[in-house]
Amino acid sequence: MKHLLRTPLLIVFALLCSQVSLAQEQAPKTDKPAASGNTQTAAEAKADQPAGAQDSKATLYFYRLKQYAGSALEPTVFCDDKQLARMDNGRYFGVKLDPGKHACNMGDKQTGFELDLKAGQVAYAKISIETGFWKGHGRLTLVQPEQGAFEIKKAKLLGTDKVKDRALVAIYEGSDK
């Protein structure tokens, strides 16, 4: 009886060992330098290349998560004293900016931030609604790229009718993203 149980286990073990050795043979060898003597990785090679037209600008995403409180409010987003868009509930849009320092704020100028963008950099700004005595207002917060990239997946693109400056706002509903 013990032999009957051992046989299937030995077969499974032998199959696993053969698959592991086959995978090791098929894996590319990374410890050997290339024949040309170039030991540069793909990421380093990409960094050494001149930035293309797409990477010459930075992208700043503004997003607002969908919430019931303040859902009727559409605060205005400004960047470098230019009106970009009226922010709708549960939406996002993207702005292509030249590298350098930029100041972004909400229409009431109560909240905002300044940031220094580099070419090809992606940044995220979260808009939330703060309660007020008579009326709520928008709060603009710069968030970590990891948090922004995760949270923006829950939002939809901003509608064309909400965009005020199409020269700067490059990513919205109906744009050629």
CSV table of C-alpha atoms in Angstrom, one decimal:
chain,number,residue,atom,x,y,z
A,1,MET,CA,0.0,0.0,0.0
A,2,LYS,CA,2.8,2.4,0.8
A,3,HIS,CA,4.4,1.8,-2.6
A,4,LEU,CA,1.2,2.8,-4.3
A,5,LEU,CA,1.2,6.2,-2.6
A,6,ARG,CA,4.9,6.8,-3.3
A,7,THR,CA,4.7,6.2,-7.0
A,8,PRO,CA,2.4,9.1,-7.9
A,9,LEU,CA,4.5,11.4,-5.6
A,10,LEU,CA,7.7,10.4,-7.3
A,11,ILE,CA,6.2,11.0,-10.8
A,12,VAL,CA,5.0,14.5,-9.8
A,13,PHE,CA,8.4,15.3,-8.2
A,14,ALA,CA,10.2,14.1,-11.4
A,15,LEU,CA,7.9,16.2,-13.6
A,16,LEU,CA,8.5,19.3,-11.5
A,17,CYS,CA,12.3,18.9,-11.5
A,18,SER,CA,12.3,18.5,-15.3
A,19,GLN,CA,10.2,21.7,-15.8
A,20,VAL,CA,12.5,23.7,-13.4
A,21,SER,CA,15.6,22.5,-15.3
A,22,LEU,CA,14.0,23.3,-18.7
A,23,ALA,CA,13.0,26.8,-17.5
A,24,GLN,CA,16.6,27.4,-16.3
A,25,GLU,CA,18.0,26.4,-19.7
A,26,GLN,CA,15.5,28.7,-21.5
A,27,ALA,CA,16.1,31.7,-19.3
A,28,PRO,CA,18.5,34.3,-20.8
A,29,LYS,CA,21.9,34.5,-19.2
A,30,THR,CA,22.3,38.0,-17.6
A,31,ASP,CA,25.7,37.5,-16.1
A,32,LYS,CA,27.6,37.6,-19.4
A,33,PRO,CA,28.2,40.9,-21.1
A,34,ALA,CA,27.1,41.4,-24.6
A,35,ALA,CA,29.4,40.5,-27.4
A,36,SER,CA,30.0,44.1,-28.3
A,37,GLY,CA,31.2,44.8,-24.8
A,38,ASN,CA,28.1,47.0,-24.0
A,39,THR,CA,26.9,46.3,-20.5
A,40,GLN,CA,24.3,49.1,-20.4
A,41,THR,CA,20.8,48.1,-19.4
A,42,ALA,CA,17.7,48.9,-21.5
A,43,ALA,CA,16.6,51.6,-18.9
A,44,GLU,CA,20.0,53.3,-19.0
A,45,ALA,CA,20.1,53.2,-22.8
A,46,LYS,CA,16.6,54.8,-22.9
A,47,ALA,CA,17.7,57.5,-20.4
A,48,ASP,CA,20.8,58.4,-22.6
A,49,GLN,CA,18.6,58.9,-25.7
A,50,PRO,CA,17.4,62.5,-26.3
A,51,ALA,CA,13.8,63.1,-25.2
A,52,GLY,CA,11.2,62.9,-27.9
A,53,ALA,CA,8.4,65.4,-28.5
A,54,GLN,CA,6.2,63.5,-26.1
A,55,ASP,CA,8.7,63.4,-23.3
A,56,SER,CA,9.7,67.1,-23.7
A,57,LYS,CA,6.7,68.1,-21.6
A,58,ALA,CA,5.5,67.1,-18.2
A,59,THR,CA,1.9,65.8,-17.5
A,60,LEU,CA,-0.1,67.0,-14.5
A,61,TYR,CA,-3.3,65.1,-13.8
A,62,PHE,CA,-6.1,66.7,-11.8
A,63,TYR,CA,-8.8,64.3,-10.5
A,64,ARG,CA,-11.8,64.4,-8.2
A,65,LEU,CA,-13.2,61.2,-6.7
A,66,LYS,CA,-16.9,60.7,-6.8
A,67,GLN,CA,-18.7,61.7,-3.6
A,68,TYR,CA,-22.2,62.5,-2.7
A,69,ALA,CA,-21.3,65.5,-0.5
A,70,GLY,CA,-20.7,68.5,-2.7
A,71,SER,CA,-21.5,66.6,-5.9
A,72,ALA,CA,-23.3,69.7,-7.4
A,73,LEU,CA,-20.2,71.9,-6.9
A,74,GLU,CA,-17.8,72.4,-9.8
A,75,PRO,CA,-14.8,74.3,-8.6
A,76,THR,CA,-12.5,75.9,-11.1
A,77,VAL,CA,-8.9,74.8,-11.4
A,78,PHE,CA,-6.1,77.3,-12.3
A,79,CYS,CA,-2.5,76.7,-13.2
A,80,ASP,CA,-0.1,79.7,-13.7
A,81,ASP,CA,-3.1,82.0,-13.4
A,82,LYS,CA,-4.8,80.4,-16.4
A,83,GLN,CA,-8.3,78.9,-16.0
A,84,LEU,CA,-8.0,75.2,-17.0
A,85,ALA,CA,-11.4,73.6,-16.3
A,86,ARG,CA,-14.4,73.3,-14.0
A,87,MET,CA,-14.0,70.1,-12.1
A,88,ASP,CA,-17.0,67.8,-12.2
A,89,ASN,CA,-17.7,65.1,-9.6
A,90,GLY,CA,-15.8,61.8,-10.3
A,91,ARG,CA,-13.8,63.1,-13.2
A,92,TYR,CA,-10.2,63.8,-14.2
A,93,PHE,CA,-8.2,65.7,-16.9
A,94,GLY,CA,-4.6,66.0,-17.8
A,95,VAL,CA,-2.5,69.1,-18.6
A,96,LYS,CA,0.7,69.1,-20.7
A,97,LEU,CA,3.2,71.6,-19.2
A,98,ASP,CA,6.6,72.8,-20.1
A,99,PRO,CA,9.3,71.7,-17.6
A,100,GLY,CA,9.9,74.2,-14.8
A,101,LYS,CA,8.1,75.8,-11.9
A,102,HIS,CA,4.3,76.0,-11.9
A,103,ALA,CA,1.7,77.3,-9.4
A,104,CYS,CA,-1.7,75.6,-9.3
A,105,ASN,CA,-4.7,76.6,-7.2
A,106,MET,CA,-8.5,76.5,-7.0
A,107,GLY,CA,-10.7,79.5,-8.0
A,108,ASP,CA,-11.0,80.9,-4.5
A,109,LYS,CA,-7.1,80.7,-4.1
A,110,GLN,CA,-7.5,79.2,-0.6
A,111,THR,CA,-5.6,76.0,-1.5
A,112,GLY,CA,-2.9,75.2,-4.0
A,113,PHE,CA,0.7,74.2,-4.5
A,114,GLU,CA,3.9,75.1,-6.4
A,115,LEU,CA,5.9,72.4,-8.1
A,116,ASP,CA,9.0,72.1,-10.3
A,117,LEU,CA,8.3,69.7,-13.1
A,118,LYS,CA,10.9,67.9,-15.2
A,119,ALA,CA,10.5,66.7,-18.8
A,120,GLY,CA,8.5,63.5,-19.0
A,121,GLN,CA,7.5,63.7,-15.3
A,122,VAL,CA,3.9,62.7,-14.3
A,123,ALA,CA,2.3,64.4,-11.3
A,124,TYR,CA,-1.2,64.1,-9.7
A,125,ALA,CA,-3.3,66.6,-7.9
A,126,LYS,CA,-6.4,65.6,-6.0
A,127,ILE,CA,-9.4,67.8,-5.7
A,128,SER,CA,-11.8,67.4,-2.7
A,129,ILE,CA,-14.7,69.5,-1.5
A,130,GLU,CA,-14.4,71.2,1.8
A,131,THR,CA,-17.6,72.3,3.6
A,132,GLY,CA,-18.1,75.9,4.2
A,133,PHE,CA,-20.7,78.0,6.2
A,134,TRP,CA,-22.8,78.9,3.1
A,135,LYS,CA,-21.1,76.9,0.4
A,136,GLY,CA,-18.4,74.4,0.0
A,137,HIS,CA,-15.1,75.1,-1.9
A,138,GLY,CA,-12.5,73.0,-3.6
A,139,ARG,CA,-9.3,71.9,-2.0
A,140,LEU,CA,-6.3,71.1,-4.2
A,141,THR,CA,-3.7,68.7,-2.9
A,142,LEU,CA,-0.6,67.3,-4.6
A,143,VAL,CA,-0.4,63.6,-4.0
A,144,GLN,CA,2.3,60.9,-4.4
A,145,PRO,CA,2.4,59.4,-7.9
A,146,GLU,CA,1.6,56.0,-6.6
A,147,GLN,CA,-1.5,57.2,-4.8
A,148,GLY,CA,-2.6,59.3,-7.7
A,149,ALA,CA,-2.2,56.6,-10.3
A,150,PHE,CA,-4.3,54.2,-8.2
A,151,GLU,CA,-7.1,56.7,-7.4
A,152,ILE,CA,-7.4,58.1,-10.9
A,153,LYS,CA,-8.6,54.7,-12.2
A,154,LYS,CA,-11.8,55.3,-10.3
A,155,ALA,CA,-12.6,58.5,-12.2
A,156,LYS,CA,-13.8,59.2,-15.7
A,157,LEU,CA,-12.5,61.7,-18.2
A,158,LEU,CA,-13.8,65.2,-17.9
A,159,GLY,CA,-16.4,66.3,-20.4
A,160,THR,CA,-15.5,68.6,-23.3
A,161,ASP,CA,-17.9,71.3,-22.0
A,162,LYS,CA,-16.0,71.7,-18.7
A,163,VAL,CA,-12.6,72.4,-20.3
A,164,LYS,CA,-11.8,76.1,-20.5
A,165,ASP,CA,-8.3,76.1,-22.0
A,166,ARG,CA,-7.8,73.5,-24.7
A,167,ALA,CA,-4.3,74.8,-25.4
A,168,LEU,CA,-3.1,73.4,-22.0
A,169,VAL,CA,-5.7,70.7,-21.2
A,170,ALA,CA,-4.6,67.9,-23.4
A,171,ILE,CA,-6.4,64.9,-21.8
A,172,TYR,CA,-10.2,65.1,-21.6
A,173,GLU,CA,-13.2,63.3,-23.0
A,174,GLY,CA,-13.0,63.4,-26.8
A,175,SER,CA,-9.4,64.5,-27.0
A,176,ASP,CA,-6.7,62.6,-28.8
A,177,LYS,CA,-5.1,61.1,-25.7
